C-alpha positions as YAML, in Angstrom:
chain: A
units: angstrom
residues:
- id: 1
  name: UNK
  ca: [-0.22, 4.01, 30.84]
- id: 2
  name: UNK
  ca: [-2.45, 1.84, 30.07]
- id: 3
  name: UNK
  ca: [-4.72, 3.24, 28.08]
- id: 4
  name: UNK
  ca: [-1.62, 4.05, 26.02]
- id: 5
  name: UNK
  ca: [-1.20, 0.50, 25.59]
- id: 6
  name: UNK
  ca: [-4.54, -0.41, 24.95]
- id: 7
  name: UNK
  ca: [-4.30, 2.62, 22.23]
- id: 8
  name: UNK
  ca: [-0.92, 0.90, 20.92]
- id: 9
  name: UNK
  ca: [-2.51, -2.54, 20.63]
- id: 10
  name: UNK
  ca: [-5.71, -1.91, 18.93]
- id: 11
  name: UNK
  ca: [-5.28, -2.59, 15.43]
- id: 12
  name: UNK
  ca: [-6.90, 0.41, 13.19]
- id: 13
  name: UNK
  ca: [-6.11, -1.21, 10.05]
- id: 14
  name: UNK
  ca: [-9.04, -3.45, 10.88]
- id: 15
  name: UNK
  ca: [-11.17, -0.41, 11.74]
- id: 16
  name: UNK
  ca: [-13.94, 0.62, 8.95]
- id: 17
  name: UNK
  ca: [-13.44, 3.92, 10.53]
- id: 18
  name: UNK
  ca: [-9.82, 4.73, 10.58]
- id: 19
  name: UNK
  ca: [-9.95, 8.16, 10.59]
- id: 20
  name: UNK
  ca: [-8.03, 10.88, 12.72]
- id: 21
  name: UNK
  ca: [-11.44, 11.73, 14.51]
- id: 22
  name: UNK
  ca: [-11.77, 7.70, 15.24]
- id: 23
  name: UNK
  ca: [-8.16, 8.36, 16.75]
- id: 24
  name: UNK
  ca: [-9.33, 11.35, 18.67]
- id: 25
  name: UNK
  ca: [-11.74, 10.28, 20.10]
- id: 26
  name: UNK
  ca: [-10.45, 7.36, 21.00]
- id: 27
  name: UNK
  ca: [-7.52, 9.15, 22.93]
- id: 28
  name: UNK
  ca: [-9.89, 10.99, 24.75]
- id: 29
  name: UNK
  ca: [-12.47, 8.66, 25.32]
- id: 30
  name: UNK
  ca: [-15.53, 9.73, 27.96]
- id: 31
  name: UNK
  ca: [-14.49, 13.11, 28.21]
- id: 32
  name: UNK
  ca: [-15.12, 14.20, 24.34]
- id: 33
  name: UNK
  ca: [-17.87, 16.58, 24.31]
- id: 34
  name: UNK
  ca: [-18.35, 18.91, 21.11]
- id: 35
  name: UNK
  ca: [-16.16, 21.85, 21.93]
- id: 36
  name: UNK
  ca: [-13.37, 19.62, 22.69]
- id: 37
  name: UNK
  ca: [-13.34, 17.47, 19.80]
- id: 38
  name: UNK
  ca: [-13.67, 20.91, 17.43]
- id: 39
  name: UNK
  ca: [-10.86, 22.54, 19.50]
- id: 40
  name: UNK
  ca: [-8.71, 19.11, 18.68]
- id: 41
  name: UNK
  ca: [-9.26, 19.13, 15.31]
- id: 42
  name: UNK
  ca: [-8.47, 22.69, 15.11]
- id: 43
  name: UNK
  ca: [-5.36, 22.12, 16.32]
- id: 44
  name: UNK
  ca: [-5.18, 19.17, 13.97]
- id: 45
  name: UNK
  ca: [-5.66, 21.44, 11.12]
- id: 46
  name: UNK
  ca: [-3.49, 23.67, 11.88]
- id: 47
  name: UNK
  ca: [-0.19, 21.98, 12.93]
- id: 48
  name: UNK
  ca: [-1.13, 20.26, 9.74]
- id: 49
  name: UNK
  ca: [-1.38, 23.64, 8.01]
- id: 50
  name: UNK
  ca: [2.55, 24.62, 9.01]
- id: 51
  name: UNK
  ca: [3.62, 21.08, 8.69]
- id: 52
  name: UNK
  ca: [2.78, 21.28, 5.25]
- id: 53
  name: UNK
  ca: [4.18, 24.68, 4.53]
- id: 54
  name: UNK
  ca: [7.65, 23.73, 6.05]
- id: 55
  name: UNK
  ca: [8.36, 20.54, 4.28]
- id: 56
  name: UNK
  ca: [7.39, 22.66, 0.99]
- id: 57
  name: UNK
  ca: [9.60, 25.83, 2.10]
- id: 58
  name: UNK
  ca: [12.63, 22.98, 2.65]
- id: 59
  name: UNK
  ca: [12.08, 21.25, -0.82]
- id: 60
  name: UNK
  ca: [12.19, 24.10, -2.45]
- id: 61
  name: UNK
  ca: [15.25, 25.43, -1.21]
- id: 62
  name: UNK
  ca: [17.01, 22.11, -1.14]
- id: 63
  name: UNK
  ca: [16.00, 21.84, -4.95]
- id: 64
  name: UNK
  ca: [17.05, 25.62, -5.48]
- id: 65
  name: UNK
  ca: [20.48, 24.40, -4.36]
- id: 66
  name: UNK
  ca: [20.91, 21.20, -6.36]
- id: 67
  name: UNK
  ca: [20.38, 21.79, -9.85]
- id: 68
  name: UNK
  ca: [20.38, 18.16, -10.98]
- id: 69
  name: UNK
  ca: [17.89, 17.03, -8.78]
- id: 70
  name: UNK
  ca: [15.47, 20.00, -9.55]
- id: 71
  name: UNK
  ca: [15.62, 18.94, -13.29]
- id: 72
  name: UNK
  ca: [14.64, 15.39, -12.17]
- id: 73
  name: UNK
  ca: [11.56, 16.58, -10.40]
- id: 74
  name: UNK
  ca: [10.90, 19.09, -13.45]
- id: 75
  name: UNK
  ca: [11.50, 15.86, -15.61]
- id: 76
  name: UNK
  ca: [8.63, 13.67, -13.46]
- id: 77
  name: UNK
  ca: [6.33, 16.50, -13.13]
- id: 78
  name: UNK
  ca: [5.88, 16.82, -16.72]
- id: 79
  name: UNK
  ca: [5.30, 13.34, -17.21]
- id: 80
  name: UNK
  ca: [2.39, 13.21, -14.44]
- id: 81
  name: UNK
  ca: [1.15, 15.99, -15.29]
- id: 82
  name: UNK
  ca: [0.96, 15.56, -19.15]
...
């Protein structure tokens, strides 16, 4: 638990690294060696990965059902993308 805390308290906003890997490694902290830290960021990836492809599968069939709110994202789409 306390490494948890110490974890919770330092500030990575402050960081000039404040990447995941900083975080990872952090968490794991002596222990890292290289196959660990490539099977965490494997895992990283890939819960990523389906992260990803779920929030897209459940905007596209909330838009699908609401009409009006699918031609508001069709509406700022074509403005970005103009």
């Amino acid at each position: 638990e306390q490494d948890i805390e110490l974890l919770k308290s330092r500030n990575y906003d402050q960081l000039l690294d404040r990447s995941l890997l900083r975080f990872v490694i952090d968490v794991r902290g002596a222990d890292l060696d290289s196959k660990v830290l490539r099977d965490d960021l494997i895992t990283l990836l890939i819960a990523s990965h389906e992260t990803t492809a779920a929030v897209l599968t459940w905007t596209t069939y909330l838009l699908a059902k609401n009409p009006a709110e699918m031609q508001k994202v069709q509406q700022e789409l074509d403005q970005v993308l103009q």
